[in-house]
Tab-separated table of C-alpha atoms in Angstrom:
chain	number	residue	atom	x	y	z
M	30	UNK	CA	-32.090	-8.025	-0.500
M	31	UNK	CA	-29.208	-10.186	-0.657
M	32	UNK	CA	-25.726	-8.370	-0.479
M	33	UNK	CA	-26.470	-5.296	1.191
M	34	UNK	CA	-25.851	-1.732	-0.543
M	35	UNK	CA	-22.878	-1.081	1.744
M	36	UNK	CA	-21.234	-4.149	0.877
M	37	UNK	CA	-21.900	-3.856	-2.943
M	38	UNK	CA	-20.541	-0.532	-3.154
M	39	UNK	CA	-17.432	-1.084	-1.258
M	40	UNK	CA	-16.242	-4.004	-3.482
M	41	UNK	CA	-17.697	-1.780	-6.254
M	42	UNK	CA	-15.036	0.809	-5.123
M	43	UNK	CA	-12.526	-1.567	-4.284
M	44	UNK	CA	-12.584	-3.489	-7.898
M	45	UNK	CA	-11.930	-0.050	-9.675
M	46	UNK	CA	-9.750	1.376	-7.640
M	47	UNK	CA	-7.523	-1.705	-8.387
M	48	UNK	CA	-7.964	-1.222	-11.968
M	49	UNK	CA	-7.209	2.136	-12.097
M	50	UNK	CA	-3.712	1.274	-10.466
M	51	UNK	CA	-3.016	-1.273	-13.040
M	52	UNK	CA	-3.449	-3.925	-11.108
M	53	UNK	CA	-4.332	-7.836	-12.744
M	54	UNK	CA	-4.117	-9.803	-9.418
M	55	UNK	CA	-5.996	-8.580	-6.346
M	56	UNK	CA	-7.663	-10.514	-3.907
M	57	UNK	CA	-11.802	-9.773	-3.710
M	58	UNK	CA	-12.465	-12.277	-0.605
M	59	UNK	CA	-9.447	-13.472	1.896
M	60	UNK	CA	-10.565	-17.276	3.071
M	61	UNK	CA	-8.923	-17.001	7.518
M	62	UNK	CA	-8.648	-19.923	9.011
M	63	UNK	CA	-7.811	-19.443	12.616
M	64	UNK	CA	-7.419	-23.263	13.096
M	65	UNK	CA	-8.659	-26.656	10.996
M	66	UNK	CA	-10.335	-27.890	14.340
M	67	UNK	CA	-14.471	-29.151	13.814
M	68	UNK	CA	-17.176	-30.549	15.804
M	69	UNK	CA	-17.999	-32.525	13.314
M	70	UNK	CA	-16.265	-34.809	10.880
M	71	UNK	CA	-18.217	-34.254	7.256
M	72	UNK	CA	-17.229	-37.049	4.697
M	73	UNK	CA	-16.533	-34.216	2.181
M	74	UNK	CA	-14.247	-31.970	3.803
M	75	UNK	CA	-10.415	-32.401	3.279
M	76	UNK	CA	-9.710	-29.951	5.977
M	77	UNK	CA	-10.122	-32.139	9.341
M	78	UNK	CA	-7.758	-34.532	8.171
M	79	UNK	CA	-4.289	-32.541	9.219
M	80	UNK	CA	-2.473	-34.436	12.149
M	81	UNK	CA	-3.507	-33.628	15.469
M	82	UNK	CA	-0.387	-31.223	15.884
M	83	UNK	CA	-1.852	-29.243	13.422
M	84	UNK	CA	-5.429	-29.440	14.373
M	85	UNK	CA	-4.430	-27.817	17.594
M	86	UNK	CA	-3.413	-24.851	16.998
M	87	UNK	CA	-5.246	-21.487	16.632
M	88	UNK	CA	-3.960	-18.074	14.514
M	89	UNK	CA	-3.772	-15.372	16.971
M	90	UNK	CA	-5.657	-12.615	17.033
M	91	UNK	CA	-2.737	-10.322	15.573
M	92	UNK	CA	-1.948	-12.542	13.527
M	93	UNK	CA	-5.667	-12.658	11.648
M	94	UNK	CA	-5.412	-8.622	11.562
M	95	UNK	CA	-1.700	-9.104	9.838
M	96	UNK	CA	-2.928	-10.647	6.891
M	97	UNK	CA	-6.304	-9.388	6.543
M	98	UNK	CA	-3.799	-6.086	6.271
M	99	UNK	CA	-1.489	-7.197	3.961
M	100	UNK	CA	-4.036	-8.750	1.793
M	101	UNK	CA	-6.062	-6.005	1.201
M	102	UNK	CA	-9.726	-7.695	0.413
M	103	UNK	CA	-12.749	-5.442	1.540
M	104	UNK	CA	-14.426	-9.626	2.690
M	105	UNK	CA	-13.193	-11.693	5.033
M	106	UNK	CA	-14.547	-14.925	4.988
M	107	UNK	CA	-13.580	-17.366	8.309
M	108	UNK	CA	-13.846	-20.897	7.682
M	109	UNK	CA	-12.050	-23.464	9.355
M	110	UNK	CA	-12.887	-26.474	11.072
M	111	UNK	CA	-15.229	-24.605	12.975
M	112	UNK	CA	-14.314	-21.029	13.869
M	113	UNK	CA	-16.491	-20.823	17.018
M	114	UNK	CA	-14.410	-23.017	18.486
M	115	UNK	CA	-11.802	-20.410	18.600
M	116	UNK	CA	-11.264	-19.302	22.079
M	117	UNK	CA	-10.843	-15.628	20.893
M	118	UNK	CA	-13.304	-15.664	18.000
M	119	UNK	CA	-14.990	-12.759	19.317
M	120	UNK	CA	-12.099	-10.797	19.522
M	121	UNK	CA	-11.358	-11.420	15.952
M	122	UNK	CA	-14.305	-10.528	14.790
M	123	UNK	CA	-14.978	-7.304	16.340
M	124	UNK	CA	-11.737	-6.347	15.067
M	125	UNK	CA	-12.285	-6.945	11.525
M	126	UNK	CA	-15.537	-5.115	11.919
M	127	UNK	CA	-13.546	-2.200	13.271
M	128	UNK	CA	-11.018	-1.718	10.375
M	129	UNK	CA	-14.211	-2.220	8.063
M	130	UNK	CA	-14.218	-5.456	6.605
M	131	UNK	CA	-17.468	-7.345	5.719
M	132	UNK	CA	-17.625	-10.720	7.793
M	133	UNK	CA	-18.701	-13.863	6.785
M	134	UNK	CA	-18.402	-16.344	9.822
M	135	UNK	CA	-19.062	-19.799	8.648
M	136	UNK	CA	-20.633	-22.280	11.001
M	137	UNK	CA	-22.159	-25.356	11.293
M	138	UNK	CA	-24.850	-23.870	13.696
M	139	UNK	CA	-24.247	-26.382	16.395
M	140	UNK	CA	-22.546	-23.653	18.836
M	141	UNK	CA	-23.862	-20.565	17.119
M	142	UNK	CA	-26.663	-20.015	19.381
M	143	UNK	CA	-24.950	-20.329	22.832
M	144	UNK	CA	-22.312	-17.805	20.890
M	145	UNK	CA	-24.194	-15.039	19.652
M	146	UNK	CA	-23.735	-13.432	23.010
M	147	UNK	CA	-20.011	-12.334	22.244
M	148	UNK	CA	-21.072	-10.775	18.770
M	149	UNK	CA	-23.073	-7.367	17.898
M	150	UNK	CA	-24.997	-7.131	14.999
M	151	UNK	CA	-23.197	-5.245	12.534
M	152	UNK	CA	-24.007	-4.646	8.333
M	153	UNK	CA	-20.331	-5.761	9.035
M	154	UNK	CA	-21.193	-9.136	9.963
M	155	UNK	CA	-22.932	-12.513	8.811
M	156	UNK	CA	-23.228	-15.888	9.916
M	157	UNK	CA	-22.818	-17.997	7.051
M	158	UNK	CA	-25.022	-21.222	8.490
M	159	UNK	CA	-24.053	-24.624	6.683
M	160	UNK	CA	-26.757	-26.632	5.330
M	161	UNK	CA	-26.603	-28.872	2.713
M	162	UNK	CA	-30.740	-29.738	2.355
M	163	UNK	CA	-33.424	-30.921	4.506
M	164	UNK	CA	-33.332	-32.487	7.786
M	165	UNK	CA	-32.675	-36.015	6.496
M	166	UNK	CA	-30.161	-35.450	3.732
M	167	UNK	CA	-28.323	-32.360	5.488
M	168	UNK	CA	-27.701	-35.027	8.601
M	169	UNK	CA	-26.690	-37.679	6.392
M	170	UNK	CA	-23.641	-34.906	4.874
M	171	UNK	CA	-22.641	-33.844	8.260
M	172	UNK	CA	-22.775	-37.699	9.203
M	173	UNK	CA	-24.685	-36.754	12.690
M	174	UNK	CA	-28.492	-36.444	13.541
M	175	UNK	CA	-30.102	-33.163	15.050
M	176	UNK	CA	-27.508	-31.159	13.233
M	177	UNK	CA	-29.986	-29.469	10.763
M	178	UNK	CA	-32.661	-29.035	14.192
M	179	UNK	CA	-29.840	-27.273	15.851
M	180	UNK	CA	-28.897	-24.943	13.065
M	181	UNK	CA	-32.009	-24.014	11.826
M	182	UNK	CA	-32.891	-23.113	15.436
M	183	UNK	CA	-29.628	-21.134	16.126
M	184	UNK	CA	-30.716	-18.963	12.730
M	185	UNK	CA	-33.876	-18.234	13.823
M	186	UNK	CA	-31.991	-17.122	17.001
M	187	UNK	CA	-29.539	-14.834	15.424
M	188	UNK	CA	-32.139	-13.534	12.883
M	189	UNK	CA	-34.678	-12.620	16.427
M	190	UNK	CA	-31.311	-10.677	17.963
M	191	UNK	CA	-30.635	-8.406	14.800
M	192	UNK	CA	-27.969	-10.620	13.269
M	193	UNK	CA	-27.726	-11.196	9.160
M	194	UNK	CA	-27.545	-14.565	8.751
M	195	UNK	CA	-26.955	-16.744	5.143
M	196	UNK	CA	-26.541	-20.393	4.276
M	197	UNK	CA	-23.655	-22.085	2.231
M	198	UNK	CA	-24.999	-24.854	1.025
M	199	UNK	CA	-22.443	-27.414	-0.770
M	200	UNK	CA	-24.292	-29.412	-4.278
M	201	UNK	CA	-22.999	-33.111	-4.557
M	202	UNK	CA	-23.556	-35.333	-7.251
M	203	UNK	CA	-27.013	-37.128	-7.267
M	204	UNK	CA	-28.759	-34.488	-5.367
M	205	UNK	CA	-32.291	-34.390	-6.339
M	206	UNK	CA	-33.513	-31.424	-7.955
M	207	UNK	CA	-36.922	-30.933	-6.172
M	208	UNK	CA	-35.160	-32.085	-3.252
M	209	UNK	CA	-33.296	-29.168	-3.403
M	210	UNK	CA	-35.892	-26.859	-4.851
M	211	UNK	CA	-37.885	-27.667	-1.723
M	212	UNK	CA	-34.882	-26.915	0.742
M	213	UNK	CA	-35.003	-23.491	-0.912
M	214	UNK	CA	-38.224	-22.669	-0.213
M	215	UNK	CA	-38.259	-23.711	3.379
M	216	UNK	CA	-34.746	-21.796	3.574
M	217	UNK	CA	-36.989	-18.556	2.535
M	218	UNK	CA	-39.304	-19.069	5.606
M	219	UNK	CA	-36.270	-18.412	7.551
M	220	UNK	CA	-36.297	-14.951	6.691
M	221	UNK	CA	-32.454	-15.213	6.143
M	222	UNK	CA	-30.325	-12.245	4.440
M	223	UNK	CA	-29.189	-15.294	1.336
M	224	UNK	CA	-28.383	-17.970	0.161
M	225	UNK	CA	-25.145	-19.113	-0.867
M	226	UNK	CA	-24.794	-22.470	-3.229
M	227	UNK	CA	-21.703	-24.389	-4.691
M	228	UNK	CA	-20.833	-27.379	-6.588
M	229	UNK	CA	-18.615	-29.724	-4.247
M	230	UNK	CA	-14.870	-29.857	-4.955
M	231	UNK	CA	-12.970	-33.170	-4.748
M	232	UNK	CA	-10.526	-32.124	-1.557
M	233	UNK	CA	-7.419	-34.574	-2.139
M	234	UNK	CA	-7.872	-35.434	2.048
M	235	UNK	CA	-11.764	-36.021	1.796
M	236	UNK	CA	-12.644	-39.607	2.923
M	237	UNK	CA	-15.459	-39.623	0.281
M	238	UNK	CA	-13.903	-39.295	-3.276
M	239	UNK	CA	-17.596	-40.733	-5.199
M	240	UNK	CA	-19.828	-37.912	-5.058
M	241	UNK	CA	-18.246	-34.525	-6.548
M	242	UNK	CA	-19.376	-33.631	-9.923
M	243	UNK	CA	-17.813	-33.292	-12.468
M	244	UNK	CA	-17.893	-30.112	-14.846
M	245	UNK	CA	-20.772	-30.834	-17.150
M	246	UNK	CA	-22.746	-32.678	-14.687
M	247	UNK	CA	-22.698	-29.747	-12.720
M	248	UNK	CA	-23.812	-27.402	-15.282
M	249	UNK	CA	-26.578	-29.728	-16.321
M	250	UNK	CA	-28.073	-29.795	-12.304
M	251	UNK	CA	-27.710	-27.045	-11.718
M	252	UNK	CA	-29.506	-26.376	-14.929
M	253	UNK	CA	-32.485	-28.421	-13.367
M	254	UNK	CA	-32.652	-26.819	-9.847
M	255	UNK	CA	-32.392	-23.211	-10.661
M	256	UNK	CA	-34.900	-23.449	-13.718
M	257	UNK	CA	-37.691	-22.085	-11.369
M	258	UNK	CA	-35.725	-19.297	-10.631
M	259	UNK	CA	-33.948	-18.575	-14.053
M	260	UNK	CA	-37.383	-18.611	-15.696
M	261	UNK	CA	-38.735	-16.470	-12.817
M	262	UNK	CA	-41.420	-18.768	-11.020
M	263	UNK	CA	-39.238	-18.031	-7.968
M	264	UNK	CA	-37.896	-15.718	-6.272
M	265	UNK	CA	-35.240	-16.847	-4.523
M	266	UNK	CA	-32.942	-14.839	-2.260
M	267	UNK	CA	-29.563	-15.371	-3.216
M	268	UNK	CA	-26.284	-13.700	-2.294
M	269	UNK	CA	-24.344	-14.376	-5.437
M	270	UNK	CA	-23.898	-12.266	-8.318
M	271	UNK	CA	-26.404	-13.389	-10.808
M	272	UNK	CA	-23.345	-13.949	-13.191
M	273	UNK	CA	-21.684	-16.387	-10.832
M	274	UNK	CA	-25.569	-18.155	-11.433
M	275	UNK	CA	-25.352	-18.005	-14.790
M	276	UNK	CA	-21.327	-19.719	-15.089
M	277	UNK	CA	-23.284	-22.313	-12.711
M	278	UNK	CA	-25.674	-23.264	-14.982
M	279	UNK	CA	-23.390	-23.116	-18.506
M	280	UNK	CA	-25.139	-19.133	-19.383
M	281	UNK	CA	-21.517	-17.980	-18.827
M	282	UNK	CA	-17.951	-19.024	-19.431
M	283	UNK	CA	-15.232	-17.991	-16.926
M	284	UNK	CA	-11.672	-18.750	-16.075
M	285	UNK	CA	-10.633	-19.831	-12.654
M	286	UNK	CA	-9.007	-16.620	-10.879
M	287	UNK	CA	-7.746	-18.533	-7.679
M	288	UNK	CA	-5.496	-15.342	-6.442
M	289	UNK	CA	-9.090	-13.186	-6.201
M	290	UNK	CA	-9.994	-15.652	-2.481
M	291	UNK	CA	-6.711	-16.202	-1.322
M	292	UNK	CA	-6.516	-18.680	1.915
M	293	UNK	CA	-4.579	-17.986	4.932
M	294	UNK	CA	-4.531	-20.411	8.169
M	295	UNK	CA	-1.848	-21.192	10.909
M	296	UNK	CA	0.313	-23.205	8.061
M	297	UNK	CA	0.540	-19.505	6.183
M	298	UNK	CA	-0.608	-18.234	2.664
M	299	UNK	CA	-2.193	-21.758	0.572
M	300	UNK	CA	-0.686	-21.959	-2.807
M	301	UNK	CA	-2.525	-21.524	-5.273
M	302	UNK	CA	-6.071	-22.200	-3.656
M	303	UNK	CA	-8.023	-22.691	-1.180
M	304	UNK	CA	-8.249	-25.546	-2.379
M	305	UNK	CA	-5.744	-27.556	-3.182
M	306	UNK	CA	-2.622	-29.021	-1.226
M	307	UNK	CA	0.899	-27.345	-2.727
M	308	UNK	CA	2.016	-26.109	0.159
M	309	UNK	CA	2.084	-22.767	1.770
M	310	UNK	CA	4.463	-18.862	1.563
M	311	UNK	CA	4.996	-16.981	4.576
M	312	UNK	CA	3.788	-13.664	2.772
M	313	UNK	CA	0.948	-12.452	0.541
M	314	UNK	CA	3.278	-11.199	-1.597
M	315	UNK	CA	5.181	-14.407	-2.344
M	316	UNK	CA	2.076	-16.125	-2.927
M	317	UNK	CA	1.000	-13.630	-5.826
M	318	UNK	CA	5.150	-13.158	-7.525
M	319	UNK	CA	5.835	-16.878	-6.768
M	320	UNK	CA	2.570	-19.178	-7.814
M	321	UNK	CA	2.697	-19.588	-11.843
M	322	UNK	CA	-1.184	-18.953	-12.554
M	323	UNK	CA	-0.700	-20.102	-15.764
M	324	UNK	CA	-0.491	-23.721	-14.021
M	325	UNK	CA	-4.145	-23.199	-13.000
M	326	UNK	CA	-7.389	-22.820	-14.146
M	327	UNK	CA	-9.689	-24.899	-16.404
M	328	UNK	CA	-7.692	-23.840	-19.677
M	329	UNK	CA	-4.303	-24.409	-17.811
M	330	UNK	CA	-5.147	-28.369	-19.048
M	331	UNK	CA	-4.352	-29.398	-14.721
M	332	UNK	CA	-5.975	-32.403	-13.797
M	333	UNK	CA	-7.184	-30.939	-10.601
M	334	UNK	CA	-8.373	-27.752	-12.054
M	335	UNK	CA	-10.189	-29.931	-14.689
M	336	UNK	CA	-13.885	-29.936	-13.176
M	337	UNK	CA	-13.705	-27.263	-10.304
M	338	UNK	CA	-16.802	-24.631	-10.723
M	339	UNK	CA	-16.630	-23.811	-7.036
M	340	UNK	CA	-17.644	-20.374	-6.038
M	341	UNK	CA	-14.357	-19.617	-4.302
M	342	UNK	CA	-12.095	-19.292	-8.011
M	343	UNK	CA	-15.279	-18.405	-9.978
M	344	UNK	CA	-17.419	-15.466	-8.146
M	345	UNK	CA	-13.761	-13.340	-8.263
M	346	UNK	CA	-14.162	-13.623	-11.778
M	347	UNK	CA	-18.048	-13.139	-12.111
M	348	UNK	CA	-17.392	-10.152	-9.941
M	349	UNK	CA	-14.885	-8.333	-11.919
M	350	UNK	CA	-16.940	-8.995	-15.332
M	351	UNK	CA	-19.874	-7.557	-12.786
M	352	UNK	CA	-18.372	-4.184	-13.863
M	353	UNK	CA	-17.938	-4.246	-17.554
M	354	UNK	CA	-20.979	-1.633	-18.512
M	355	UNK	CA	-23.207	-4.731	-20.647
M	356	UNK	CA	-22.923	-6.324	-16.964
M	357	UNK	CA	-23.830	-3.589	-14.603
M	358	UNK	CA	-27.489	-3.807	-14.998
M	359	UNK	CA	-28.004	-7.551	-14.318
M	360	UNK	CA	-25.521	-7.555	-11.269
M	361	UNK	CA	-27.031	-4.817	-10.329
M	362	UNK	CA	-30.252	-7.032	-9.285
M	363	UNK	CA	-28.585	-8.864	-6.365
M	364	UNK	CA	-28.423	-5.698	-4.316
M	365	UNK	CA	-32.228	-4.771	-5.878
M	366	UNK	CA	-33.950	-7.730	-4.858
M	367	UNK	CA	-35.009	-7.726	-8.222
């Protein structure tokens, strides 16, 4: 299965407990950065292009359990740059395992098996393992050779030592259905705990502008790939609420809740998004009374909001609909298996 009971019933809790307090805006999943800093320089990612200044630094270790506390969200997810890079990563993680938050460490593989080491398998914890497709297309994203040999090998490491590992695996536009059907089935062989897909977003900093999709063209391929598995020829193990795979694909129509993964990194709390470059509030707090939502969102009529499906403003929303009682039974099938 997927997401694991623990997790689902946690966020289950979580999501009513927040409604039952009145409460419109809460954060679901808080995106840490402990620093922008990569191995690798992917021609889609608008996060390696802050000046070196910034691409130095690191957030503390108190400073990650600050505002995983004053954010609130049962899942942490760590992006970055590359967080195993982080000289203290360890020490970050094991604490947000104690205070019983679900980890998702992203990686790009490359160090993960020389890491695993400093980690204990946990229900706690995941490696979220960055692959994009097969050998040849997955090296061309990442712009370096080998990279898909090393991660695939450093999964099937962590997976041999007790660890739950996923992939996060970022659609562009022209990928090739079977091409990507294909990945998923060699992805299964892994014997890995999900998968995790999402249309790419046009970061303002990415060198590569040319190859994000835009909204229809994303519902229409992703239409085309998942039709084996939205008819039910496969079977694939994915750890997404089926109604985040159905807004995908055009089943379902949601609006953007950006305040439900709020992002926080050494420059402080985003605004609004993870996603998007508006600057940044010292506090939580400020980020949720200050930001005008209304500004955001497909319906808001922004340009930059325009096209963006990615899982990050969506799955908050697909997530809290999980709960209405016409929804409970078909979310109920990503913890199932079924």
């Amino acid at each position: 299965m997927a997401i694991n009971l623990l997790q689902a019933f946690e966020v289950g809790k979580y999501v009513v407990s927040q409604r039952l307090k009145g409460r419109k805006q809460y954060p679901l999943v808080l995106m840490l950065e402990p620093l922008f800093r990569c191995n690798l320089a992917c021609t889609g990612c608008g996060k390696i292009q802050h000046p070196t200044e910034i691409l130095k630094q690191n957030l503390t270790p108190e400073q990650c359990f600050k505002a995983v506390e004053e954010c609130g969200a049962p899942v942490v997810s760590i992006p970055g740059g590359e967080p195993l890079l982080h000289p203290q990563i360890d020490r970050i993680v094991k604490g947000l395992v104690e205070r019983k938050k679900f980890v998702y460490l992203c990686t790009n593989g490359i160090l993960l098996e020389k890491s695993l080491d400093k980690f204990t398998p946990s229900p706690y914890l995941t490696f979220s393992v960055h692959l994009d497709g097969l050998r040849e297309l997955h090296d061309k994203c990442v712009d370096r050779k080998g990279v898909f040999d090393t991660a695939v090998k450093a999964i099937r490491a962590a997976k041999a030592k007790g660890f739950r590992v996923t992939t996060n695996t970022t659609v562009f536009e022209g990928a090739n259905p079977q091409e990507m059907q294909e990945f998923f089935d060699f992805l299964e062989t892994l014997n890995i705990d999900g998968m995790m897909i999402s249309p790419g977003y046009s970061y303002e900093w990415a060198p590569d502008q040319e190859h994000f999709l835009r909204r229809e063209q994303t519902k229409a391929l992703f239409r085309e790939i998942l039709a084996p598995y939205t008819t039910g020829k496969k079977k694939w193990n994915f750890n997404h609420n089926p109604l985040f795979l159905d807004f995908l694909t055009g089943e379902k129509d949601y609006e953007c809740t950006p305040w439900g993964s709020p992002s926080y990194s050494v420059l402080g709390w985003q605004k609004p998004c993870y996603l998007l470059n508006e600057g940044h509030y010292a506090t939580f707090q400020e980020l949720l009374d200050n930001t005008d939502w209304s500004k955001y969102g497909h319906k808001s009529g922004n340009p930059k909001c325009a096209d963006c499906m990615v899982h990050c403003g969506y799955e908050p929303t697909a997530a809290v609909d999980a709960m209405q009682p016409s929804n409970v039974g078909r979310a109920i099938t990503s913890v199932l298996g079924i």
